Short mmCIF file of C-alpha atoms in Angstrom, two decimals:
data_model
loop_
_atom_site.label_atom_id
_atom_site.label_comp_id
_atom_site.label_asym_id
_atom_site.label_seq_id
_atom_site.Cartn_x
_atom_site.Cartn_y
_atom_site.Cartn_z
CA UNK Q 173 14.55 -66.61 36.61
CA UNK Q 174 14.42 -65.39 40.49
CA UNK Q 175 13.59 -67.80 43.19
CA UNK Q 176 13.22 -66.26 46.95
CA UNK Q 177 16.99 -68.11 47.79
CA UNK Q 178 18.74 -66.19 44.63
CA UNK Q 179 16.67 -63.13 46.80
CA UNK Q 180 19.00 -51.25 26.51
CA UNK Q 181 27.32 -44.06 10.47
CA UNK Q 182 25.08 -40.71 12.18
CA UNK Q 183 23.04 -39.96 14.50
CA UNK Q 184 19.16 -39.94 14.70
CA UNK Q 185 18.90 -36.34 14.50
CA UNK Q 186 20.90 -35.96 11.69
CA UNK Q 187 20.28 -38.58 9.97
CA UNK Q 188 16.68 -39.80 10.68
CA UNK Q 189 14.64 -36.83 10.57
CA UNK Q 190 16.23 -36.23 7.40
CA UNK Q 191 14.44 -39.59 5.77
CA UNK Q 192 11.26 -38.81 7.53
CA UNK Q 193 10.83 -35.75 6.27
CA UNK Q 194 11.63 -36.62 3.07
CA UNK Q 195 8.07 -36.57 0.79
CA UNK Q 196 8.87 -39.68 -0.93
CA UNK Q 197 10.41 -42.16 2.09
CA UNK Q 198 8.16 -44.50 2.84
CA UNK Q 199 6.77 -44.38 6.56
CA UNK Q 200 8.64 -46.41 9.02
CA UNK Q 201 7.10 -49.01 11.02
CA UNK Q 202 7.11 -48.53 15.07
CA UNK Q 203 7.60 -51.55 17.25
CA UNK Q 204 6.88 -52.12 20.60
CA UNK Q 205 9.50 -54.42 22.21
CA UNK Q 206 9.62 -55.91 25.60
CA UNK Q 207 12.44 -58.60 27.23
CA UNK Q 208 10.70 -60.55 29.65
CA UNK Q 209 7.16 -60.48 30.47
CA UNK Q 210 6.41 -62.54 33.61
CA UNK Q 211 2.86 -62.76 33.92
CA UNK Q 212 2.76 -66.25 36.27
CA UNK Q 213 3.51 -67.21 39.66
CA UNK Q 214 2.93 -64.10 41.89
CA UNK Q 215 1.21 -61.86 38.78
CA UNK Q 216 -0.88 -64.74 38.27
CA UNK Q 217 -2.26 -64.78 41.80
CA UNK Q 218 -3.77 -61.27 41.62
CA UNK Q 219 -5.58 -61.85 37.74
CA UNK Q 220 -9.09 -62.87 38.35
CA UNK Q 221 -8.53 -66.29 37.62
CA UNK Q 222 -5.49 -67.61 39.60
CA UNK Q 223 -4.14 -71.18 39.23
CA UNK Q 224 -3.03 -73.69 41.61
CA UNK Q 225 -0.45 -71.51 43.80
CA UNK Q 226 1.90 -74.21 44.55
CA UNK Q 227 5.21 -74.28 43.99
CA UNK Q 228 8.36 -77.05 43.71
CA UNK Q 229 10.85 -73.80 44.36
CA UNK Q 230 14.00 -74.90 47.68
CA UNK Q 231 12.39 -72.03 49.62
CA UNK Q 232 9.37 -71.15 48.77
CA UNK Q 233 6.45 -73.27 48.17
CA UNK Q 234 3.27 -71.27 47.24
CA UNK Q 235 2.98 -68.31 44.62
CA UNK Q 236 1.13 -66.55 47.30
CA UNK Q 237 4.51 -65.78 49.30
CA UNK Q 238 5.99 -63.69 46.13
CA UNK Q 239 2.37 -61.15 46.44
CA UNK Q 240 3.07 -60.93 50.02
CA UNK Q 241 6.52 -59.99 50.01
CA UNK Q 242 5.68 -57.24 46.85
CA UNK Q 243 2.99 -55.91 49.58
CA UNK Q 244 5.60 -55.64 52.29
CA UNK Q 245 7.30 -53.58 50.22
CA UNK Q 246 5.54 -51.19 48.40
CA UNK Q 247 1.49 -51.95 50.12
CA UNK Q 248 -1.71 -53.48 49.19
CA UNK Q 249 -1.95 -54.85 45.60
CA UNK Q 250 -5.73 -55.20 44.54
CA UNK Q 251 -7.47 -58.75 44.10
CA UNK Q 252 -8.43 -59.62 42.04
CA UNK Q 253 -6.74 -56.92 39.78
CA UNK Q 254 -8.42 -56.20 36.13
CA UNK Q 255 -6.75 -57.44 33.29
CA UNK Q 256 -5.27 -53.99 32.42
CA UNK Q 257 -4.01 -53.29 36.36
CA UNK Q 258 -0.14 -54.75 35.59
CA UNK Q 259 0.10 -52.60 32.42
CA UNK Q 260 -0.68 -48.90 34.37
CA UNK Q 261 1.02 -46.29 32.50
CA UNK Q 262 2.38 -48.58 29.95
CA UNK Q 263 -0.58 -48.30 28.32
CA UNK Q 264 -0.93 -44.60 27.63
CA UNK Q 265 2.69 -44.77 26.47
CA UNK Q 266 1.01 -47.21 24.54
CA UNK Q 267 -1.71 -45.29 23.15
CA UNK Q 268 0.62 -41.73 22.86
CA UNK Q 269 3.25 -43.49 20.82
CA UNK Q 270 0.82 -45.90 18.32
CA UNK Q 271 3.28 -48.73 17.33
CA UNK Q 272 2.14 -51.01 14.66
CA UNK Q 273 3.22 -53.74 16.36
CA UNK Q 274 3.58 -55.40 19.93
CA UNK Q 275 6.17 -58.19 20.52
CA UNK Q 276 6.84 -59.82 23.52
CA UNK Q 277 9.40 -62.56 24.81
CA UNK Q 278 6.16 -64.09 27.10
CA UNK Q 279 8.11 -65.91 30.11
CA UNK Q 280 5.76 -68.13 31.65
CA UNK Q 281 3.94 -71.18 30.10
CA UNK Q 282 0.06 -70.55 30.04
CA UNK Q 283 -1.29 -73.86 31.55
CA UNK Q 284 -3.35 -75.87 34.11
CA UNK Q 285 -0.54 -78.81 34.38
CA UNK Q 286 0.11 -79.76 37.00
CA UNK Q 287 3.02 -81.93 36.15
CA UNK Q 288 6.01 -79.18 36.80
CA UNK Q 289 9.43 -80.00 35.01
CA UNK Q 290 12.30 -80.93 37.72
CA UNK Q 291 14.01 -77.70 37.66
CA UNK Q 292 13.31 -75.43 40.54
CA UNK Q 293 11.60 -72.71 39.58
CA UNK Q 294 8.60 -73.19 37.48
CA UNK Q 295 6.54 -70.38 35.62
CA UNK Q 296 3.04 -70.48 34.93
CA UNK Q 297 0.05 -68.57 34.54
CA UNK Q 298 -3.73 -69.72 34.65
CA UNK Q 299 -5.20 -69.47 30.39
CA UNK Q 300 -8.29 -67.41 31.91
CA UNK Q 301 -5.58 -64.79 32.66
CA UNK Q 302 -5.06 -64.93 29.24
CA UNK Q 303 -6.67 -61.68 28.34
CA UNK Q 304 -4.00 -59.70 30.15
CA UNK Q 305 -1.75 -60.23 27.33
CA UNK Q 306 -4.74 -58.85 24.98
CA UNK Q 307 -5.31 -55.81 27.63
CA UNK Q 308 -2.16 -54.94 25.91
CA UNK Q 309 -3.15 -55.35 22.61
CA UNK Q 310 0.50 -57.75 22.29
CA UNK Q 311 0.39 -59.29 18.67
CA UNK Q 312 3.28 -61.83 19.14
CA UNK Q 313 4.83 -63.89 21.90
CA UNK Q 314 8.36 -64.79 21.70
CA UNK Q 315 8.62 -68.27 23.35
CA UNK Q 316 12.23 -69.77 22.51
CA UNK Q 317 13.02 -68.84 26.60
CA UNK Q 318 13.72 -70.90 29.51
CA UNK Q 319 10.73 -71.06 30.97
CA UNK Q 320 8.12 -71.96 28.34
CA UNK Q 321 8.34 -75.75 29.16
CA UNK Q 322 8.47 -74.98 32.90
CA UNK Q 323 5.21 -77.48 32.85
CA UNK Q 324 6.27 -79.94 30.35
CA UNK Q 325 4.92 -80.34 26.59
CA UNK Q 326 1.60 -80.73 27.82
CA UNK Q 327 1.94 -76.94 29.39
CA UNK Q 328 3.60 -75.52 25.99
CA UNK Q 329 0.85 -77.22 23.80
CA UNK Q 330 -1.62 -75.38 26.09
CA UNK Q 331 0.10 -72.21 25.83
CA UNK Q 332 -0.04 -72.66 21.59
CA UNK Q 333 -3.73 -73.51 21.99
CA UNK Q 334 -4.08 -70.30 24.61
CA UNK Q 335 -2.56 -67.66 22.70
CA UNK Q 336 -4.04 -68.88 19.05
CA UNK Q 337 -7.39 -69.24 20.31
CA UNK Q 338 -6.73 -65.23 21.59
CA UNK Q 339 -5.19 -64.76 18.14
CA UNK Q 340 -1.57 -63.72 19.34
CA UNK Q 341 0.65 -64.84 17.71
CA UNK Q 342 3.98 -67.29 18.75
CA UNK Q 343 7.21 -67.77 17.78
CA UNK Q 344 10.30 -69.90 18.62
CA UNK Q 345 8.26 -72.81 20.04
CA UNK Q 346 6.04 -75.32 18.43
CA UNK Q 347 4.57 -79.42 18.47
CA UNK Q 348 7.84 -79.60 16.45
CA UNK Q 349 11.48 -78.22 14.77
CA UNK Q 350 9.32 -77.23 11.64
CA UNK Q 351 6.56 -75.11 13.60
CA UNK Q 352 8.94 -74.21 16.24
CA UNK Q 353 11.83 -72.33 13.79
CA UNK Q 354 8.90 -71.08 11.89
CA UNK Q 355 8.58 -66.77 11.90
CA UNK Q 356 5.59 -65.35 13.17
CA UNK Q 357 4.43 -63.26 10.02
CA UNK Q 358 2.95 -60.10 11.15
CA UNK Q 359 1.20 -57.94 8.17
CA UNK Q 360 1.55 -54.00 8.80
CA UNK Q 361 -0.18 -52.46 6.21
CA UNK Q 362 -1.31 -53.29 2.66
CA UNK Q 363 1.63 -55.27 1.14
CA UNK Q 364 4.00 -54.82 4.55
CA UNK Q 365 4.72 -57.52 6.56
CA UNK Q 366 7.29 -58.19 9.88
CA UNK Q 367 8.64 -61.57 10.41
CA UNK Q 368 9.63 -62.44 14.03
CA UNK Q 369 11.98 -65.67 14.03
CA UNK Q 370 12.64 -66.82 17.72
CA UNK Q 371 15.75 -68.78 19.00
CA UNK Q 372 16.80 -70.07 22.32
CA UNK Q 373 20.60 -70.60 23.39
CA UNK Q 374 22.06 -72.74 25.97
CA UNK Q 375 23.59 -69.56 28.31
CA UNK Q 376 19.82 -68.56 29.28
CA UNK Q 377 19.59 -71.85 30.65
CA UNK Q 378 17.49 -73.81 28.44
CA UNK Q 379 18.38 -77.34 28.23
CA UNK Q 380 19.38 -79.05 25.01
CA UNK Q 381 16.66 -81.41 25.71
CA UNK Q 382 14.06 -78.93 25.17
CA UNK Q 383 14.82 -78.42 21.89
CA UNK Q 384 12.34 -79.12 19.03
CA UNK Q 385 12.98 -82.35 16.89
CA UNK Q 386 10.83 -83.73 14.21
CA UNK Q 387 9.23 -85.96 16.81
CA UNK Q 388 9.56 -83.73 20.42
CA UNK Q 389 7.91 -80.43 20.79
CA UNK Q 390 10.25 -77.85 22.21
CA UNK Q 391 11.68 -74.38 21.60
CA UNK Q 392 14.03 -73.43 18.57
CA UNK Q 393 17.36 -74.03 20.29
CA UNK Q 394 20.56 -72.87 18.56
CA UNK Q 395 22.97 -74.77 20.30
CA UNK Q 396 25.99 -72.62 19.97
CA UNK Q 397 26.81 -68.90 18.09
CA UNK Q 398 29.45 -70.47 15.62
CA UNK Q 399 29.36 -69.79 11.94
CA UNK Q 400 27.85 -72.87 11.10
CA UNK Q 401 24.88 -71.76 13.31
CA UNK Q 402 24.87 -68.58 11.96
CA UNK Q 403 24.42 -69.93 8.13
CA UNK Q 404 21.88 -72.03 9.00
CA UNK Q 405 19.48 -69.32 10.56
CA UNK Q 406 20.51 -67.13 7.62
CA UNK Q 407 19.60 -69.96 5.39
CA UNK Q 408 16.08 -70.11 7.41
CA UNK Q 409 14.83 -66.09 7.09
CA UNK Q 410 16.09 -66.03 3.64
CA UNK Q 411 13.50 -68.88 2.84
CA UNK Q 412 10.83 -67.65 4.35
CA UNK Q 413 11.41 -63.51 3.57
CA UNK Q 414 10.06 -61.67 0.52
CA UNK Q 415 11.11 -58.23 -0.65
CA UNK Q 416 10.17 -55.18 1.60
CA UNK Q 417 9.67 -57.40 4.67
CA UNK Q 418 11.22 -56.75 8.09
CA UNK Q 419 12.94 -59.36 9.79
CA UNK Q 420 12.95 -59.03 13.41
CA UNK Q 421 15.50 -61.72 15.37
CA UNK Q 422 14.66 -62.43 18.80
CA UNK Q 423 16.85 -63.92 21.06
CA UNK Q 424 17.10 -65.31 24.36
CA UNK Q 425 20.73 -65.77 25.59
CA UNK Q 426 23.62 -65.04 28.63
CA UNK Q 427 22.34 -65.16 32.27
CA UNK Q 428 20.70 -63.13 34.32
CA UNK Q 429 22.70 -60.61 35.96
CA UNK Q 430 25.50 -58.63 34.61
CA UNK Q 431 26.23 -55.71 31.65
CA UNK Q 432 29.20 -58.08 29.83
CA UNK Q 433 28.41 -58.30 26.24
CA UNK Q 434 30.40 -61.51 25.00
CA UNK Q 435 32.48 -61.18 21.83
CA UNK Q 436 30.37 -64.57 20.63
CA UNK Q 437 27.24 -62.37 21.25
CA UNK Q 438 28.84 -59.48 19.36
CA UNK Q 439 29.63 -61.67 16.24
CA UNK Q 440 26.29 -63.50 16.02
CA UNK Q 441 24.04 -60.20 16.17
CA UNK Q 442 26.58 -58.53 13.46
CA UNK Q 443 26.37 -61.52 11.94
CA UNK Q 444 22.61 -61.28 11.72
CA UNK Q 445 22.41 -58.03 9.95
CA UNK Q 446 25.44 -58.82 7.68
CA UNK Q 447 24.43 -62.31 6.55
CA UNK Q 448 20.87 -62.83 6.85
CA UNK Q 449 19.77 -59.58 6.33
CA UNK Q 450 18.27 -59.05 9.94
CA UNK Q 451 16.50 -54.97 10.77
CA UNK Q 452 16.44 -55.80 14.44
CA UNK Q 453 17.86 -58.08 16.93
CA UNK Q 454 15.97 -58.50 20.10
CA UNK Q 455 18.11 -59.83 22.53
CA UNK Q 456 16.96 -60.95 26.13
CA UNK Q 457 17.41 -62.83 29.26
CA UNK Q 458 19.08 -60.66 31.88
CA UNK Q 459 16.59 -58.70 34.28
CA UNK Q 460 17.87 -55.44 33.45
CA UNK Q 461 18.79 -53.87 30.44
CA UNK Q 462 21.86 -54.04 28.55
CA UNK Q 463 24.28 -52.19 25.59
CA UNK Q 464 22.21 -50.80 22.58
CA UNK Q 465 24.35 -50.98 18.93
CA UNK Q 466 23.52 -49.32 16.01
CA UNK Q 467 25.34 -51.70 13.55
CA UNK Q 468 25.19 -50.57 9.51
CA UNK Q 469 21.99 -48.67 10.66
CA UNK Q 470 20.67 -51.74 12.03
CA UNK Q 471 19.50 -51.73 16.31
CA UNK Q 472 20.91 -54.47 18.49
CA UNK Q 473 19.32 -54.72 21.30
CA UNK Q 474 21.48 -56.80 23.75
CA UNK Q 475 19.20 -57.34 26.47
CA UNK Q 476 15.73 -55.60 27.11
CA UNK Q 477 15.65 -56.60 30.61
CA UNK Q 478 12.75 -57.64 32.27
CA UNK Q 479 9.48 -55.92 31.52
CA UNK Q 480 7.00 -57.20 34.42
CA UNK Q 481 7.81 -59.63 36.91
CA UNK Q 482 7.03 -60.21 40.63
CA UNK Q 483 9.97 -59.99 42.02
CA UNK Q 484 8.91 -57.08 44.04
CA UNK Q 485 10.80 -56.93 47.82
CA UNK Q 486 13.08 -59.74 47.09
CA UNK Q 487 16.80 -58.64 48.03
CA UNK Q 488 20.74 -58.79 46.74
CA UNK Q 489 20.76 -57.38 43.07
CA UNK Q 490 19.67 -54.33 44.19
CA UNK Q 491 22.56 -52.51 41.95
CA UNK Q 492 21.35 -53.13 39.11
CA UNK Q 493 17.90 -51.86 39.51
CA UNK Q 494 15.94 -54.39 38.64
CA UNK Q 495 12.61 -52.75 39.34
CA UNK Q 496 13.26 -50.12 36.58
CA UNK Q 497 12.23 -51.60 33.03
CA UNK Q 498 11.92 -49.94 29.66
CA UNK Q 499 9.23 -49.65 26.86
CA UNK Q 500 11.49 -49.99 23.47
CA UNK Q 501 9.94 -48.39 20.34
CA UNK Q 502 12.26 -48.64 17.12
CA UNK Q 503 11.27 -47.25 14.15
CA UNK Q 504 12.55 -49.07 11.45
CA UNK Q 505 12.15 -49.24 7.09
CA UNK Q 506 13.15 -52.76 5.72
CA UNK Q 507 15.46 -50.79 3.19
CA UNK Q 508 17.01 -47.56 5.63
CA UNK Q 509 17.23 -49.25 8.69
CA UNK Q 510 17.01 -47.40 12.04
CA UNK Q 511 14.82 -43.91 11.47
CA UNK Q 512 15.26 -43.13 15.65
CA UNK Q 513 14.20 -45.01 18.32
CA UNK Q 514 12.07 -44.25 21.95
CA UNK Q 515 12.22 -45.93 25.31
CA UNK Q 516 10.01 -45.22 27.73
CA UNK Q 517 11.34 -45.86 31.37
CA UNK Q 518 8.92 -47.34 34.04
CA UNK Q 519 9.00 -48.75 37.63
CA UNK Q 520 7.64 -51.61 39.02
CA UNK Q 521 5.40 -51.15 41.73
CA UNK Q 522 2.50 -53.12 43.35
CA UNK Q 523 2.70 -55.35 40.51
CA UNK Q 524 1.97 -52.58 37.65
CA UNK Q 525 3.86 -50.32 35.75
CA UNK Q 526 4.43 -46.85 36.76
CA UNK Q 527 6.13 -44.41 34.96
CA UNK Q 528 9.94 -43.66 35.97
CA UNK Q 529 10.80 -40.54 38.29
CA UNK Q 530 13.12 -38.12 36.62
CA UNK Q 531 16.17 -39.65 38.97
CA UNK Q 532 14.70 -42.45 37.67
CA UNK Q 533 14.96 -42.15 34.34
CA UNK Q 534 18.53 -40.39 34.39
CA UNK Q 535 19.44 -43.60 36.42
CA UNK Q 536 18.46 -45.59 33.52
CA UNK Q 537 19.86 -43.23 30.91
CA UNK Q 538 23.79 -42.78 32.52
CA UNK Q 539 23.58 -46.45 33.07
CA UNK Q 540 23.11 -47.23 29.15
CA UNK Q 541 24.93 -44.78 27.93
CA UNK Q 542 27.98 -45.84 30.09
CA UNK Q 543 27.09 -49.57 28.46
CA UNK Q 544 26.51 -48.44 24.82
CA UNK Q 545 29.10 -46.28 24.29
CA UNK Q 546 31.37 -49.33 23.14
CA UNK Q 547 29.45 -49.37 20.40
CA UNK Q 548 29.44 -46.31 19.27
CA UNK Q 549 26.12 -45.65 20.76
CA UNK Q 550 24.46 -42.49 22.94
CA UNK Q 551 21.62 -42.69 25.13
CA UNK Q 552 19.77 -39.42 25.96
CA UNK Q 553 17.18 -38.33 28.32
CA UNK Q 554 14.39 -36.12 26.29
CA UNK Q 555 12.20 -33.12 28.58
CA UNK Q 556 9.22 -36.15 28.40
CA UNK Q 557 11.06 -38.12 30.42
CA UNK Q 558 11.95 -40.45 27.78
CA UNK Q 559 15.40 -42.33 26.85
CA UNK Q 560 16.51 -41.38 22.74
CA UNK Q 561 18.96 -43.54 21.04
CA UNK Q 562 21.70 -41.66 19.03
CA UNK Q 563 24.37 -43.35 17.32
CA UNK Q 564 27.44 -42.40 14.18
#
């Protein structure tokens, strides 16, 4: 979150061309995977259907201030903007790269409360602007984030009623613990399915008191990244997965600024693939992106960074680039693991995606490389302007 005051074994080449070439290896399913999608407060404002602008933030107090301050900076941002204006070039990446699936960590509570939770800095986005997530085409919101009760139960049982009625699905929230540590189950093709399990932990900055009980509504909260935790979220996907799924573990954790992977974070994600049998770990929260592992042939993503927000001409984490974002696209097989994986860089401008320069993009590619090679990892910059992930 960003008030106004607070102003990303072998590798692929080797390895995965080698399986998908193969006559007999079964076709790997492509993912689309964004960290945090902030569609409220200032994005909401230029949709056709913009809520009640008014805000509880210490220095600003109307969603209308965080569009002005984008036009300041970059010029005139259209209004009302189509449902498809915030996605720009994201969606002929979109259409060029065909994933079989969209997932989304979806950081803003889609609601008309007006009863804000007492914490500062409150997401939300009108439901008629609704059908910007399906301009899209996203199939699953992750919603085990800090900002998903920004409006109180009321404003997450509106945002379950929202997205179902526009047949997204949600995971990692729910009316309670049993609907909220339920998977989103995603079919592929005939027989395929992904499962998408959601959990929130404390170091984003959800509060333990958000946390689904049988009786409270809430997000699945993992309260720590011990062993014990670990066992029981193992013991949860192994109920609920079937042979030749894909289990896709998305989680929101560690604050927003910063390229420190904890050791706690390390264990839990290699945890994940050892113990319950995990294909992917989507890990977000900080507003750039983080390390990439390739762990037993397995991709951990340790923070996606932000996708879209409007934090457009705000000041003082300018280092990190925070208006550069990045398009994941893993291709995974529930059985082989990682077959190679794209990223597509882009640039926030104006509200809407643009795709990266070539300084850009290099930007973005030294930056994750210098990150990922702890773990064994290489990031390279292809002649499309694209990041590829090499590992071994």
């Amino acid at each position: 979150m960003l008030g106004l005051g607070t102003l990303a074994a072998r590798t692929r080449p080797a390895r995965a061309a080698e399986a998908e070439g193969g006559a007999s290896a079964a076709r790997p399913v492509t993912l689309f995977l964004a960290g945090d999608v902030m569609t409220g407060r200032g994005i909401d404002q230029v949709l056709s259907n913009p809520g009640d602008p008014r805000l509880f933030e210490p220095y600003v107090t109307s969603a209308g201030q965080y569009v002005s301050l984008a036009e300041e900076a970059s010029g005139p941002i259209p209004r009302p903007a189509d449902f498809a204006y915030v996605w720009g070039d994201a969606l002929d990446a979109l259409a060029a790269h065909r994933p079989d699936l969209r997932v989304i960590n979806l950081e803003t509570a889609v609601t008309a409360n007006d009863e804000p939770a007492t914490k500062g800095i409150n997401y939300r986005m009108h439901p008629e602007n609704a059908p910007v997530l399906e301009a899209a085409g996203i199939d699953c919101c992750v919603l085990a984030n800090n900002h998903v009760l920004d409006w109180g139960t009321a404003g997450l049982g509106e945002t379950l009623e929202t997205l179902a009625a526009a047949g997204i699905a949600a995971t990692g929230a729910g009316r309670d613990c049993t609907a909220a540590e339920a998977p989103a189950v995603l079919p592929v093709r005939s027989g395929s399915r992904v499962l998408v399990f959601a959990y929130g932990v404390p170091t984003s900055g959800i509060p333990e008191s958000w946390a689904a009980t049988r009786r409270r509504p809430g997000v699945n909260f993992l309260p720590d990244l011990s062993a014990v935790t670990l066992r029981r979220v193992a013991d949860g996907i192994a109920a609920a997965r079937r042979p030749g799924d894909i289990v896709l573990a998305s989680i929101h954790w560690g604050p927003n600024w910063g390229y420190e992977v904890p050791e706690a974070q390390v264990s839990f994600a290699r945890g994940l693939v050892e113990e319950a049998g995990v294909d992917i770990v989507h890990g977000h929260s900080s507003h750039h992106p983080k390390a990439i592992e390739v762990y037993r042939d397995r991709p951990i993503l340790y923070g996606c960074g932000d996708f879209l927000n409007d934090y457009e001409g705000i000041g003082g984490h300018e280092a990190y680039r925070p208006d550069l974002t990045l398009m994941y696209l893993p291709r995974v097989r529930a059985t082989a693991g990682l077959a190679g994986m794209t990223m597509v860089p882009f640039r926030i401008r104006r509200f809407r995606l643009e795709r990266a320069s070539e300084p850009d993009a290099a930007w973005l590619r030294d930056r994750l490389d210098n990150e990922s090679r702890r773990f064994g990892t290489r990031v390279e910059l292809a002649t499309d302007g694209t990041l590829r992930v090499a590992w071994g």
